[in-house]
Every structure is written in structure tokens, then in C-alpha cells.
CSV table of C-alpha atoms in Angstrom, one decimal:
chain,number,residue,atom,x,y,z
A,671,UNK,CA,-21.4,2.7,-7.6
A,672,UNK,CA,-21.2,-1.0,-6.7
A,673,UNK,CA,-24.7,-1.4,-5.7
A,674,UNK,CA,-25.6,-1.0,-9.1
A,675,UNK,CA,-26.5,-4.2,-11.5
A,676,UNK,CA,-23.7,-4.7,-14.1
A,677,UNK,CA,-25.4,-6.0,-17.8
A,678,UNK,CA,-24.1,-9.1,-17.6
A,679,UNK,CA,-26.2,-9.5,-14.3
A,680,UNK,CA,-29.0,-8.8,-15.6
A,681,UNK,CA,-29.1,-10.6,-18.4
A,682,UNK,CA,-28.3,-13.6,-16.5
A,683,UNK,CA,-30.9,-12.8,-14.3
A,684,UNK,CA,-33.6,-11.8,-17.1
A,685,UNK,CA,-32.9,-15.9,-18.9
A,686,UNK,CA,-33.0,-17.6,-15.4
A,687,UNK,CA,-35.5,-20.3,-15.6
A,688,UNK,CA,-38.1,-19.4,-13.1
A,689,UNK,CA,-40.8,-21.4,-11.1
A,690,UNK,CA,-44.0,-21.7,-13.0
A,691,UNK,CA,-47.3,-20.2,-12.0
A,692,UNK,CA,-50.7,-20.2,-13.3
A,693,UNK,CA,-51.1,-16.6,-13.0
A,694,UNK,CA,-48.1,-15.0,-14.1
A,695,UNK,CA,-46.1,-15.5,-17.5
A,696,UNK,CA,-42.9,-16.3,-18.1
A,697,UNK,CA,-42.4,-13.1,-19.5
A,698,UNK,CA,-43.8,-11.3,-16.9
A,699,UNK,CA,-41.2,-13.1,-14.1
A,700,UNK,CA,-38.6,-12.0,-16.1
A,701,UNK,CA,-39.1,-8.6,-16.7
A,702,UNK,CA,-39.7,-8.4,-12.8
A,703,UNK,CA,-36.6,-10.0,-11.9
A,704,UNK,CA,-34.7,-7.3,-14.0
A,705,UNK,CA,-35.9,-4.8,-12.5
A,706,UNK,CA,-35.7,-6.3,-9.3
A,707,UNK,CA,-32.0,-6.1,-10.0
A,708,UNK,CA,-32.0,-2.6,-10.2
A,709,UNK,CA,-34.0,-1.8,-7.2
A,710,UNK,CA,-35.9,-3.4,-4.4
A,711,UNK,CA,-38.8,-1.3,-4.8
A,712,UNK,CA,-41.6,-2.6,-7.5
A,713,UNK,CA,-44.9,-2.0,-7.9
A,714,UNK,CA,-47.2,-3.1,-11.0
A,715,UNK,CA,-48.3,0.9,-10.5
A,716,UNK,CA,-45.1,1.7,-12.6
A,717,UNK,CA,-43.8,0.4,-15.7
A,718,UNK,CA,-40.2,-1.6,-15.7
A,719,UNK,CA,-38.7,1.4,-17.5
A,720,UNK,CA,-40.2,4.1,-15.9
A,721,UNK,CA,-39.0,2.8,-12.5
A,722,UNK,CA,-35.5,2.2,-13.5
A,723,UNK,CA,-35.6,6.0,-14.6
A,724,UNK,CA,-36.8,7.4,-11.2
A,725,UNK,CA,-34.4,5.3,-9.5
A,726,UNK,CA,-30.8,6.1,-11.6
A,727,UNK,CA,-32.3,10.0,-11.6
A,728,UNK,CA,-32.9,9.9,-7.9
A,729,UNK,CA,-29.3,8.2,-7.6
A,730,UNK,CA,-27.6,10.8,-9.9
A,731,UNK,CA,-29.2,13.8,-8.5
A,732,UNK,CA,-28.2,12.7,-5.0
A,733,UNK,CA,-24.7,11.9,-6.1
A,734,UNK,CA,-24.8,15.6,-7.9
A,735,UNK,CA,-26.0,17.2,-4.5
A,736,UNK,CA,-23.5,15.3,-2.3
A,737,UNK,CA,-20.8,15.8,-4.4
A,738,UNK,CA,-21.4,20.0,-4.8
A,739,UNK,CA,-22.2,20.5,-1.3
A,740,UNK,CA,-19.1,19.0,-0.1
A,741,UNK,CA,-16.8,20.4,-2.5
A,742,UNK,CA,-18.2,24.2,-1.6
A,743,UNK,CA,-17.8,22.8,1.9
A,744,UNK,CA,-14.0,22.1,1.2
A,745,UNK,CA,-13.1,24.9,-1.0
A,746,UNK,CA,-10.2,26.3,1.5
A,747,UNK,CA,-9.0,22.9,0.7
A,748,UNK,CA,-9.6,23.6,-2.9
A,749,UNK,CA,-8.1,27.1,-2.7
A,750,UNK,CA,-4.8,26.2,-1.0
A,751,UNK,CA,-4.2,22.9,-3.5
A,752,UNK,CA,-4.8,25.7,-6.7
A,753,UNK,CA,-2.1,28.0,-5.1
A,754,UNK,CA,-0.1,25.2,-4.0
A,755,UNK,CA,0.1,24.2,-7.8
A,756,UNK,CA,0.7,27.4,-9.1
A,757,UNK,CA,3.7,29.7,-9.5
A,758,UNK,CA,2.1,32.1,-7.1
A,759,UNK,CA,4.6,29.9,-4.5
A,760,UNK,CA,8.2,28.6,-4.8
A,761,UNK,CA,11.2,28.1,-2.5
A,762,UNK,CA,10.5,26.9,1.0
A,763,UNK,CA,7.4,27.0,3.2
A,764,UNK,CA,5.3,26.2,0.0
A,765,UNK,CA,2.7,25.2,2.0
A,766,UNK,CA,2.2,28.1,4.3
A,767,UNK,CA,2.6,30.6,1.5
A,768,UNK,CA,-0.6,28.7,-0.1
A,769,UNK,CA,-2.1,28.8,2.8
A,770,UNK,CA,-1.0,32.9,3.2
A,771,UNK,CA,-2.7,33.3,-0.3
A,772,UNK,CA,-6.0,31.3,0.1
A,773,UNK,CA,-6.8,33.8,3.6
A,774,UNK,CA,-5.4,36.6,2.6
A,775,UNK,CA,-8.5,38.3,2.3
A,776,UNK,CA,-10.5,36.6,5.1
A,777,UNK,CA,-11.6,33.5,6.4
A,778,UNK,CA,-14.1,33.5,3.8
A,779,UNK,CA,-12.2,34.4,0.8
A,780,UNK,CA,-12.6,30.8,-0.8
A,781,UNK,CA,-16.0,30.7,-0.6
A,782,UNK,CA,-16.6,34.3,-2.4
A,783,UNK,CA,-14.9,32.6,-5.5
A,784,UNK,CA,-17.7,30.4,-5.6
A,785,UNK,CA,-20.2,31.3,-8.2
A,786,UNK,CA,-23.5,29.7,-10.0
A,787,UNK,CA,-21.3,28.4,-12.3
A,788,UNK,CA,-19.0,26.3,-9.9
A,789,UNK,CA,-22.3,25.0,-8.4
A,790,UNK,CA,-23.9,23.6,-11.6
A,791,UNK,CA,-20.3,22.5,-12.7
A,792,UNK,CA,-19.9,20.5,-9.2
A,793,UNK,CA,-23.4,19.4,-9.9
A,794,UNK,CA,-22.8,18.0,-13.3
A,795,UNK,CA,-19.4,17.0,-12.6
A,796,UNK,CA,-20.3,14.2,-9.9
A,797,UNK,CA,-24.0,13.4,-11.3
A,798,UNK,CA,-22.8,12.9,-14.7
A,799,UNK,CA,-19.1,11.8,-14.5
A,800,UNK,CA,-19.6,7.8,-13.9
A,801,UNK,CA,-22.9,7.8,-16.1
A,802,UNK,CA,-20.5,9.1,-18.8
A,803,UNK,CA,-18.0,6.7,-18.6
A,804,UNK,CA,-20.7,3.8,-18.6
A,805,UNK,CA,-22.2,5.4,-21.9
A,806,UNK,CA,-18.8,5.5,-23.3
A,807,UNK,CA,-17.3,2.2,-22.6
A,808,UNK,CA,-20.7,0.5,-23.5
A,809,UNK,CA,-21.4,2.3,-26.6
A,810,UNK,CA,-17.4,1.9,-28.1
A,811,UNK,CA,-18.2,-1.7,-26.4
A,812,UNK,CA,-21.1,-2.6,-28.7
A,813,UNK,CA,-19.4,-1.0,-31.4
A,814,UNK,CA,-16.5,-2.8,-31.4
A,815,UNK,CA,-17.6,-6.1,-30.5
A,816,UNK,CA,-16.1,-6.5,-27.2
A,817,UNK,CA,-16.4,-6.5,-23.4
A,818,UNK,CA,-17.3,-3.8,-21.2
A,819,UNK,CA,-14.9,-3.3,-18.2
A,820,UNK,CA,-15.3,-5.0,-15.4
A,821,UNK,CA,-18.5,-3.1,-13.2
A,822,UNK,CA,-20.1,-3.2,-9.8
A,823,UNK,CA,-20.8,-7.0,-8.3
A,824,UNK,CA,-18.8,-8.6,-11.0
A,825,UNK,CA,-15.8,-6.9,-8.8
A,826,UNK,CA,-16.5,-9.2,-5.9
A,827,UNK,CA,-16.7,-12.6,-8.4
A,828,UNK,CA,-13.7,-14.3,-8.6
A,829,UNK,CA,-11.6,-14.2,-11.9
A,830,UNK,CA,-13.0,-16.0,-14.6
A,831,UNK,CA,-11.2,-19.4,-15.9
A,832,UNK,CA,-10.5,-17.5,-19.2
A,833,UNK,CA,-8.8,-14.7,-17.4
A,834,UNK,CA,-5.4,-16.2,-19.0
A,835,UNK,CA,-6.8,-15.1,-22.4
A,836,UNK,CA,-7.6,-11.4,-20.8
A,837,UNK,CA,-5.8,-8.4,-22.0
A,838,UNK,CA,-5.7,-5.3,-20.3
A,839,UNK,CA,-8.2,-6.9,-17.5
A,840,UNK,CA,-10.8,-7.0,-20.0
A,841,UNK,CA,-11.7,-10.8,-20.2
A,842,UNK,CA,-12.5,-12.1,-23.8
A,843,UNK,CA,-14.9,-14.6,-22.9
A,844,UNK,CA,-17.6,-13.3,-20.6
A,845,UNK,CA,-20.6,-15.5,-19.2
A,846,UNK,CA,-22.9,-14.3,-21.8
A,847,UNK,CA,-20.4,-15.9,-24.4
A,848,UNK,CA,-21.3,-13.0,-26.8
A,849,UNK,CA,-18.0,-12.9,-28.5
A,850,UNK,CA,-17.2,-16.7,-29.0
A,851,UNK,CA,-17.3,-16.9,-32.7
A,852,UNK,CA,-15.6,-13.5,-33.0
A,853,UNK,CA,-12.9,-15.6,-30.8
A,854,UNK,CA,-12.8,-18.9,-32.6
A,855,UNK,CA,-9.0,-18.6,-33.6
A,856,UNK,CA,-5.8,-16.7,-32.4
A,857,UNK,CA,-5.6,-14.4,-34.9
A,858,UNK,CA,-9.4,-13.5,-34.0
A,859,UNK,CA,-8.3,-12.8,-30.7
A,860,UNK,CA,-5.5,-10.7,-31.4
A,861,UNK,CA,-8.1,-8.1,-33.2
A,862,UNK,CA,-10.2,-8.7,-30.3
A,863,UNK,CA,-7.4,-7.6,-27.9
A,864,UNK,CA,-6.5,-4.5,-30.0
A,865,UNK,CA,-9.9,-3.3,-30.3
A,866,UNK,CA,-10.3,-4.0,-26.3
A,867,UNK,CA,-6.8,-1.8,-25.9
A,868,UNK,CA,-8.5,0.7,-28.1
A,869,UNK,CA,-11.8,1.0,-26.7
A,870,UNK,CA,-10.4,1.1,-22.9
A,871,UNK,CA,-7.9,4.0,-23.8
A,872,UNK,CA,-10.9,5.9,-25.7
A,873,UNK,CA,-13.7,5.6,-23.5
A,874,UNK,CA,-11.8,7.9,-20.4
A,875,UNK,CA,-10.4,10.4,-23.1
A,876,UNK,CA,-14.2,10.8,-23.9
A,877,UNK,CA,-15.0,10.7,-20.6
A,878,UNK,CA,-12.6,13.3,-18.7
A,879,UNK,CA,-12.9,15.5,-21.9
A,880,UNK,CA,-16.8,15.9,-21.5
A,881,UNK,CA,-16.2,16.8,-17.5
A,882,UNK,CA,-13.5,19.4,-18.5
A,883,UNK,CA,-15.9,20.8,-20.9
A,884,UNK,CA,-18.1,20.9,-18.0
A,885,UNK,CA,-15.9,22.0,-15.0
A,886,UNK,CA,-13.0,23.9,-16.6
A,887,UNK,CA,-14.5,27.0,-16.8
A,888,UNK,CA,-15.8,27.2,-13.3
A,889,UNK,CA,-12.6,26.2,-12.2
A,890,UNK,CA,-10.6,29.2,-13.5
A,891,UNK,CA,-13.4,31.3,-11.9
A,892,UNK,CA,-12.8,30.2,-8.8
A,893,UNK,CA,-9.0,30.2,-9.6
A,894,UNK,CA,-8.7,34.0,-10.7
A,895,UNK,CA,-12.1,35.1,-9.4
A,896,UNK,CA,-15.5,36.1,-10.9
A,897,UNK,CA,-14.2,39.8,-11.8
A,898,UNK,CA,-10.4,39.2,-12.5
A,899,UNK,CA,-11.3,36.3,-15.1
A,900,UNK,CA,-14.6,38.6,-16.5
A,901,UNK,CA,-11.6,41.1,-17.0
A,902,UNK,CA,-9.4,38.2,-18.7
A,903,UNK,CA,-12.0,37.3,-21.4
A,904,UNK,CA,-12.9,40.4,-22.1
A,905,UNK,CA,-9.0,41.1,-23.0
A,906,UNK,CA,-8.9,38.1,-25.0
A,907,UNK,CA,-11.9,38.6,-27.0
A,908,UNK,CA,-12.4,34.8,-27.7
A,909,UNK,CA,-15.7,32.9,-29.6
A,910,UNK,CA,-18.4,31.6,-27.7
A,911,UNK,CA,-16.8,28.1,-28.6
A,912,UNK,CA,-13.6,29.0,-27.1
A,913,UNK,CA,-15.0,30.9,-24.2
A,914,UNK,CA,-17.4,27.9,-23.0
A,915,UNK,CA,-13.8,25.5,-22.8
A,916,UNK,CA,-12.1,28.6,-21.2
A,917,UNK,CA,-8.4,28.8,-21.0
A,918,UNK,CA,-6.0,25.7,-20.1
A,919,UNK,CA,-8.2,23.2,-21.1
A,920,UNK,CA,-6.0,21.1,-22.4
A,921,UNK,CA,-4.2,20.5,-18.9
A,922,UNK,CA,-7.3,20.2,-17.1
A,923,UNK,CA,-9.0,17.6,-19.5
A,924,UNK,CA,-5.5,15.5,-19.6
A,925,UNK,CA,-5.8,16.0,-15.4
A,926,UNK,CA,-9.5,14.4,-15.5
A,927,UNK,CA,-8.5,11.8,-17.9
A,928,UNK,CA,-5.8,10.4,-16.1
A,929,UNK,CA,-8.2,10.5,-12.7
A,930,UNK,CA,-10.7,8.6,-14.7
A,931,UNK,CA,-8.6,5.9,-16.1
A,932,UNK,CA,-7.9,5.8,-12.1
A,933,UNK,CA,-11.2,5.4,-11.3
A,934,UNK,CA,-13.1,3.6,-14.0
A,935,UNK,CA,-10.7,1.5,-15.6
A,936,UNK,CA,-7.2,0.6,-13.5
A,937,UNK,CA,-8.8,0.6,-10.1
A,938,UNK,CA,-11.7,-2.3,-11.0
A,939,UNK,CA,-9.4,-4.0,-13.3
A,940,UNK,CA,-6.4,-4.8,-11.0
A,941,UNK,CA,-9.1,-5.4,-7.8
A,942,UNK,CA,-11.2,-7.8,-10.3
A,943,UNK,CA,-8.3,-9.8,-11.4
A,944,UNK,CA,-5.4,-9.6,-8.7
A,945,UNK,CA,-7.0,-8.8,-5.3
A,946,UNK,CA,-7.2,-11.8,-3.2
A,947,UNK,CA,-10.6,-13.4,-3.3
A,948,UNK,CA,-10.8,-14.1,0.3
A,949,UNK,CA,-10.2,-10.6,1.2
A,950,UNK,CA,-12.8,-9.0,-1.3
A,951,UNK,CA,-15.5,-6.8,0.3
A,952,UNK,CA,-17.3,-3.4,0.1
A,953,UNK,CA,-14.5,-2.3,2.9
A,954,UNK,CA,-11.6,-3.4,1.0
A,955,UNK,CA,-12.8,-2.0,-2.3
A,956,UNK,CA,-13.1,1.1,-0.9
A,957,UNK,CA,-9.7,1.4,0.9
A,958,UNK,CA,-8.3,-0.5,-2.5
A,959,UNK,CA,-9.8,2.7,-4.4
A,960,UNK,CA,-8.4,5.2,-1.8
A,961,UNK,CA,-4.9,4.1,-2.4
A,962,UNK,CA,-5.1,3.7,-6.3
A,963,UNK,CA,-6.4,7.3,-5.8
A,964,UNK,CA,-3.4,8.5,-4.5
A,965,UNK,CA,-1.1,6.9,-6.7
A,966,UNK,CA,-3.0,8.3,-9.7
A,967,UNK,CA,-2.7,11.9,-8.0
A,968,UNK,CA,0.9,11.1,-8.4
A,969,UNK,CA,0.9,11.7,-11.7
A,970,UNK,CA,-2.5,14.0,-11.9
A,971,UNK,CA,-0.4,16.4,-10.1
A,972,UNK,CA,1.7,17.2,-12.7
A,973,UNK,CA,-1.0,18.6,-15.2
A,974,UNK,CA,-2.6,20.3,-12.1
A,975,UNK,CA,0.4,22.3,-11.7
A,976,UNK,CA,0.8,23.0,-15.6
A,977,UNK,CA,-2.9,24.4,-15.7
A,978,UNK,CA,-2.0,26.7,-12.5
A,979,UNK,CA,1.2,28.0,-14.4
A,980,UNK,CA,-0.3,28.3,-17.7
A,981,UNK,CA,-3.6,30.4,-16.2
A,982,UNK,CA,-0.6,32.6,-14.5
A,983,UNK,CA,1.3,32.7,-17.8
A,984,UNK,CA,-2.2,33.4,-19.6
A,985,UNK,CA,-2.6,36.2,-17.0
A,986,UNK,CA,-0.4,38.2,-17.7
A,987,UNK,CA,-0.8,41.9,-18.7
A,988,UNK,CA,-4.6,41.3,-18.0
A,989,UNK,CA,-4.9,38.7,-20.4
A,990,UNK,CA,-2.7,36.9,-23.5
A,991,UNK,CA,-3.2,33.1,-25.4
A,992,UNK,CA,-1.6,30.1,-23.7
A,993,UNK,CA,1.7,28.7,-25.0
A,994,UNK,CA,2.1,25.3,-23.5
A,995,UNK,CA,6.0,24.9,-24.5
A,996,UNK,CA,6.9,28.3,-23.3
A,997,UNK,CA,5.2,27.6,-19.9
A,998,UNK,CA,6.8,24.4,-19.4
A,999,UNK,CA,10.2,25.7,-20.7
A,1000,UNK,CA,10.1,28.5,-18.2
A,1001,UNK,CA,8.6,26.3,-15.3
A,1002,UNK,CA,11.5,23.7,-15.6
A,1003,UNK,CA,14.2,26.5,-16.3
A,1004,UNK,CA,13.3,28.5,-12.7
A,1005,UNK,CA,12.5,25.2,-10.5
A,1006,UNK,CA,13.2,22.2,-12.5
A,1007,UNK,CA,10.6,19.1,-11.8
A,1008,UNK,CA,9.7,20.8,-8.5
A,1009,UNK,CA,7.6,23.0,-10.5
A,1010,UNK,CA,5.2,20.4,-11.5
A,1011,UNK,CA,5.7,17.8,-8.7
A,1012,UNK,CA,6.6,17.5,-4.9
A,1013,UNK,CA,5.5,16.3,-2.2
A,1014,UNK,CA,3.6,19.1,-0.7
A,1015,UNK,CA,1.9,19.7,-4.0
A,1016,UNK,CA,1.1,16.2,-4.0
A,1017,UNK,CA,-0.1,16.5,-0.6
A,1018,UNK,CA,-2.1,19.7,-1.1
A,1019,UNK,CA,-4.1,18.1,-3.8
A,1020,UNK,CA,-4.9,15.0,-1.7
A,1021,UNK,CA,-6.1,16.7,0.8
A,1022,UNK,CA,-8.7,18.7,-1.8
A,1023,UNK,CA,-9.5,15.4,-3.7
A,1024,UNK,CA,-9.9,12.7,-0.2
A,1025,UNK,CA,-12.6,13.9,1.5
A,1026,UNK,CA,-15.7,13.8,-1.6
A,1027,UNK,CA,-13.8,11.2,-3.3
A,1028,UNK,CA,-13.2,8.8,-0.2
A,1029,UNK,CA,-16.5,9.4,1.1
A,1030,UNK,CA,-18.9,8.9,-2.3
A,1031,UNK,CA,-19.1,5.1,-2.1
A,1032,UNK,CA,-20.3,5.4,1.7
A,1033,UNK,CA,-22.9,8.0,0.4
A,1034,UNK,CA,-24.4,6.1,-2.4
A,1035,UNK,CA,-24.0,2.6,-1.1
A,1036,UNK,CA,-25.6,3.8,2.6
A,1037,UNK,CA,-27.4,6.8,2.5
A,1038,UNK,CA,-29.1,7.1,-1.4
A,1039,UNK,CA,-30.9,3.7,-0.2
A,1040,UNK,CA,-32.9,5.0,2.8
A,1041,UNK,CA,-34.6,7.5,0.2
A,1042,UNK,CA,-35.7,5.2,-2.2
A,1043,UNK,CA,-38.5,3.7,-0.6
A,1044,UNK,CA,-40.2,7.0,-0.1
A,1045,UNK,CA,-39.4,8.4,-4.0
A,1046,UNK,CA,-40.6,5.4,-5.2
A,1047,UNK,CA,-44.0,5.7,-3.0
A,1048,UNK,CA,-44.3,9.5,-4.1
A,1049,UNK,CA,-43.7,8.3,-7.9
A,1050,UNK,CA,-46.9,5.7,-7.3
A,1051,UNK,CA,-49.0,8.2,-5.9
A,1052,UNK,CA,-48.2,10.6,-9.0
A,1053,UNK,CA,-48.7,8.0,-11.5
A,1054,UNK,CA,-52.0,6.9,-9.3
A,1055,UNK,CA,-53.6,10.0,-9.1
A,1056,UNK,CA,-52.8,10.9,-12.5
A,1057,UNK,CA,-54.3,7.6,-13.9
A,1058,UNK,CA,-57.5,8.4,-11.4
A,1059,UNK,CA,-57.7,11.9,-13.0
A,1060,UNK,CA,-57.9,10.9,-16.4
A,1061,UNK,CA,-60.6,7.8,-15.9
A,1062,UNK,CA,-62.7,10.3,-14.0
A,1063,UNK,CA,-62.2,12.6,-17.0
A,1064,UNK,CA,-63.2,9.8,-19.5
A,1065,UNK,CA,-66.2,9.2,-17.3
A,1066,UNK,CA,-67.3,12.5,-17.1
A,1067,UNK,CA,-67.2,12.8,-20.7
A,1068,UNK,CA,-69.2,9.6,-21.4
A,1069,UNK,CA,-72.0,10.7,-19.0
A,1070,UNK,CA,-72.2,14.3,-20.8
A,1071,UNK,CA,-72.3,12.2,-24.6
């Protein structure tokens, strides 16, 4: 993600003075610079918008394919974590109990619960989640007239001189000075801070909820298995909309909102403003993000446990509607806080989550760029062939007439 240019950087690049050339207009130079900030593979055979769209699509598809394959490979770890955060394990040796449950039907049992919906959900989760947050963050920022969350290379830059006037890590005075008029007085700035807070809270909620609307049904299917989940759905008799969201959607969405906040709000803001400038690098950002991921999972694990226990509650007698108040009350009465958070539960969650999340930045910044050149070459060839075919048709039509 860090390799992509931020909106502020693109604006600065597009307006930066260029050396005049007798054959190239100022507007053409600005256009070229803006595309080069997105990708080094630029050619006049493709329009700026088309080239950028191809690069974004390539990266999104690559991330989705990588995330889905990694999640499939790590299904045993995910199954262990799911059992670890359910009511099916309790007392001593919880980790050992989870392993026994995960493999009780054979070594390949964790893979047999993966259906087409799971593969699609994983692909969508990793290809769309980051873009979804960016979309909501920028859309809300434009609507409310505030600055978006720090992104990409902005994290490596020193905190602004005006950082003392920033709140929740979103500076009031960015380099493009789009909001100077709105910040002309302290009362206006107080309003700006309120709007920034509202945007910063709302964007992860929307993005996390969108992720759950795509992924929860597949997660429930993996938890129960395809046949058992189908039987429970048949017993519940929900309408199509409710079936789309699937049981225990609320706790699943809350978990994703927490992790979205961790990855896209708390991590970039704190790294930008408080991490020592002389130690900033892609490596330090990777390890800082991993550390924040561990901390975020300490909170998210409570919702993961609630999700698993809610599903167990909903599966009783072949299927029943979930009552969260009853699930929480019975769980606390039986096991206390250990029902929702213990060291083994946290470790199992990290074990499931860390491999793909930890390697994703490396894949994005080191592997995907190697394929951009060939992808753009194919796109140029297709475009050139189409143009030649169209020109040939025109000449042929002219000769006939």
C-alpha cells in the first residue's frame, strides 16, 4: 500500500513547474507526471485514465489472489482459532482441545469446509478492503471538508509544523491548503475537529461492515461446514437479505471495524506523528504494523469469541435466532472473562491472522511490481491491435465506397 501515491502527492506533482519544451505542452507534462506517480510504465498508446485503471485492477486482483491462497493454505490455523474462540472448548488444555476438534475427521478436515463462497469472500476481502476504506475516507473527507487519513509515502514524511493543531492525527493544515478558509478562527477549527472525528470514526465502520457483508456468510459456512449450515438456514427460514448477512453478523462486523481501525487509522496516524523520524523505513513500518496488529487483536479477540459462542447458541436444536444478551450472560456465568479473552485465545488469533497480514506488504511492494511491465505490455499490444484493426476496417470501407 505504501507504494501508491497519496492524493496530496499527486496534486503537488501535477502542479510542480516543469522545464518547458518546444514540442510538449505544459498540460501534457503535468499529465505525464501524474501518471508516473502511479506507475513507471507509461506509454502514449494508452490514456492516463486507462493506464491507471489497469494498474489498480492488476494490483487488486493480485492482492485478492494472494490473500485467498494464503488463507486457504492456513485453514488448519483458522479452524483451530475458530474452535479456540467457541464454547466447545473450556477448562484446561484449551489449545490441545482445539487441535483435536480441528482434525477429528482427518488431516484434511479443515480444507473440506472451504466452499466456493469462501474463496470468493477471501478474494474480495483482500482486493477490496483497502480500497473500500480509501473510498469511504476520501468521500467523507470531501463531503465534510476535512483532510483524509495519512497514506502511503506521507507516513515517511516528517510531521507538519502545524501538527500541534492536529487532532486524532489528522492535520488541519495540509500542504495543499484546501481548508485554510475554514480554519481562519478557533471556532472554525473546533468545528473542523468535530467533523474530522466523525469522519475518522465513520469510515472504518462503513468499511468493516462492508467487509463483513462479503465475508461473514462464508466464515459461518466454514465454521459449521456446508451441510450443517444449510440445515440451520433451512430451520431458521430467514428472508434473502438476512441470509446474505448470515448469523452473528453484528459481532463479526465489530471485529472487522476494530481491525480496520487498527490497520488504516491508528497505525498510520501514530507512525506518522510519533515514530522517530530517523528510524522511519519500509522495514520499520512493517514491524510497527505487526505490533499494532497484535495489540488490535487483543481487543478484536473478544468479538471473535462472542461470534463463535453466538453461532454455538444459534445452532442449538437445529437452529434458533441469536440473543446476544443471553449469550454474554451465560458465558460470563460459566467462565467469567476467560470466555472472551485468554492468552491462548489471543495466540490462536495471532497464529491465524499474522501469516497473511504480515506478508501482504512484502508481496504488494516487492512481488506485484515485477508483473506490472508485462501486464502493461499486453495492454498496449491489445490496444494497438484494436486500433490497427479499426483502421483497417475504415480503409476497407473507404475503398469499397
